[in-house]
Amino acid sequence: MLALSLYIPFSPELLQSTSVVSLRILDRNGYLLREVLSDKEGRSQWVSLKDISPNVILATVAAEDSRFYEHWGIDTRAILRATLQNIRARKIISGASTLTQQAIKSIHHFPRNWFWKFVEIWHALRLEISLSKDEIITQYLNRIPYGNQTFGINAASWLYFDKPPSHLSLAEAALLAGLPRGPSIYNPYRYFLRAKKRQEEVLRRMLNKGVVTQEEYRRALEEPLNIIPPQVSFRAPHFSDFILSRIPLKERQNISSIRTTLDIELQKDIETFVKNCVESLKEWKVTNAAVLIMDNERGEILSLVGSADFFDSHHSGQVSGVTALRQPGSSLKPFTYALALEKGMNPATLILDAQIRIRSNGIDYVPRNYDGKFHGLVRLREALACSYNISAIKVLERIGVESLLDRLKKLSFDSLNKGADYYGLGLTLGGGEVTLLELVRAYSTFARSGIFKKEKIFLDINDIQGKTKPLPEDEPVRLFSPQVSYIITDILADNDARIPAFGAGSVLSLPFPCAVKTGTSGNFRDNWAIGYTPHYTVGVWVGNFDGKPMRNVSGVSGAGPLFRDIMLLLEKREKRINSNFAIPEGLIETYVCPHSGMLAGSSCPGRIKEIFIKGTEPKKVCNLCSIVESFTLSLSKSPLFCFSAFLAHPQST
Ligand SMILES: [Zn+2]
């Protein structure tokens, strides 16, 4: 019966590598960002026998079980010798375990007593019947602990020598082969001399067995062992968390490595920028900031910084400002205006910026402009560039909250999960809560001439067998026409148009084309700068995770300077020559009157060049200025005074 039971096969799951595999998260060039330890709190990377240096196999057999290829699971000679030793010592001091038995122990973790010793032997005999010698030693080499939380030769080889196990020299292989006997006793970090002695013993055994020559033995003894000091990889912590959040726990066990889109060199620079920015805004009661950088062409996330310091628990450093829900302030306005352009308005359309009362989130209120003033009739270009609140409300009133909300949902603002009635017209002023990630991917749509793409964070995913898993590609979707996208870009990149609100030469004026929008939520709780060049979209948030207001920090003084620094850095890296936004067909340029938005006439005090989607351009020549002119001639005062009310734009921060 017992003999027959040896033929019970092992379940394949038991021999699979899943339970000990740790997951390595890499940057786009293969640098380790984080190694997620397995369930057993260990590092392990399964490796097949052909990828292990023969030195390791020879050294392991010599060190642990010199008759491995001759016995059938247990080594009777060794057991006899060990039993005598144990009886003399009256306790188990020598196990005489074969590699097969040790493989079994690392699969089952039996308690250490006589009964379980027999169970172990029974399993070892079974394993010899089920598997070939090569398969057994593969199990051993992948499961056995090598100390310092490493399981298996692959993880050990990387940890101690920073190289794959196929590249281990004889001297290195002998050192590693000696460790499983006592991973803490021979810990090369703590007791290097002991580990070296053990290595010499393994080499001597190899020489005695005749698997190495005298010459190889001598050279291996002399070879200096360059043990890499232990290094903890915990780079781009919020990004690594973000990666893990996208992989269900169940799937994680089958993955050994993930090459992500992150660029660690860029990431390090951005982390420094964020730290410095928060430091410089300390007096303004700013404790945190977050940044997200996307490559527009492929939608790849190149850098993600979730807070100023991940380990600063006092300021909730582990919260990620990239995925936290925050009020976006004015940063949703460009989408409101994009819809207005779709509905036939143009950049010269006049909008009345005067006192109104609206209802948002169930509350009646009178929206105010940032500068506390009303600006009278303003052109759509100025209204967006200067971020006037009341004009945005007026425009949204015309296009309808429903259609804005609908488009925002198509742009993957999943956080806006309530109905249009709930948000009301306040939606365009940032009444709903969104994330920096949602904002960045939505803005990148304009940079891509209206094509929406989900962010890409994975380049390759390798499973535990080393196979690359196919990654599903999200289909790009057109959400705005190239013409509408271009006009929004042109307005957001128009340094002159925002002068009335932001002043000339503000931090938002960059020495290359760059579209940008700032936002500040109520009571200075959140501060945003989101924008793009043809190549990159950058989102910056500044604020406090505990919701405490900052002191008078606006988009220009808070997030703006950080945004500027990042864009300048990216532009320096950029090797592509053409950094102008591509102008699509179907647009025309014409001169309009700055006051009426109609075609400029002879009485107009000036004329400005404006772009229009063909067919939406003004058809009539300005008659307003000539009326005003004749009025001023007859009555020398009041009408001009009224009229000039909306011509003069006070400076504000
Ligand atoms: Zn005019």
XYZ file of C-alpha atoms in Angstrom, residues 9-12 14-17 46-50 52 57 60-61 68-69 71 99-104 106-107 124-144 153:
50
model
C 1.279 12.351 -8.654
C 1.966 15.849 -7.333
C -0.634 18.426 -8.168
C 0.779 20.792 -10.809
C 2.004 22.695 -5.894
C 5.047 22.635 -8.143
C 4.219 25.907 -9.833
C 6.303 28.919 -9.082
C 11.494 31.797 -11.237
C 14.191 30.761 -13.677
C 14.559 27.700 -15.869
C 17.553 25.398 -15.624
C 18.975 26.465 -18.968
C 21.353 28.951 -14.669
C 24.369 23.229 -10.443
C 25.022 22.982 -5.359
C 25.306 19.242 -5.832
C 22.147 13.453 -5.993
C 22.299 11.838 -9.433
C 20.077 8.114 -5.184
C 18.273 18.076 -2.549
C 14.992 16.256 -3.198
C 14.089 16.333 0.497
C 15.046 19.984 0.760
C 12.895 20.776 -2.273
C 10.000 19.009 -0.510
C 10.565 24.255 0.781
C 7.238 23.250 -0.778
C 10.794 12.866 -1.567
C 10.407 9.357 -2.948
C 7.175 10.438 -4.653
C 8.884 13.466 -6.160
C 11.650 11.284 -7.620
C 9.004 9.131 -9.296
C 7.079 12.162 -10.643
C 9.958 14.347 -11.819
C 13.287 13.995 -13.554
C 16.518 14.927 -11.763
C 16.693 18.154 -13.777
C 13.151 19.056 -12.753
C 13.909 18.332 -9.103
C 17.024 20.496 -9.028
C 15.036 23.252 -10.804
C 12.502 23.100 -7.959
C 15.319 23.254 -5.410
C 17.188 26.130 -7.059
C 14.030 28.194 -7.383
C 12.636 27.636 -3.899
C 15.471 27.423 -1.437
C 18.989 31.383 -7.212
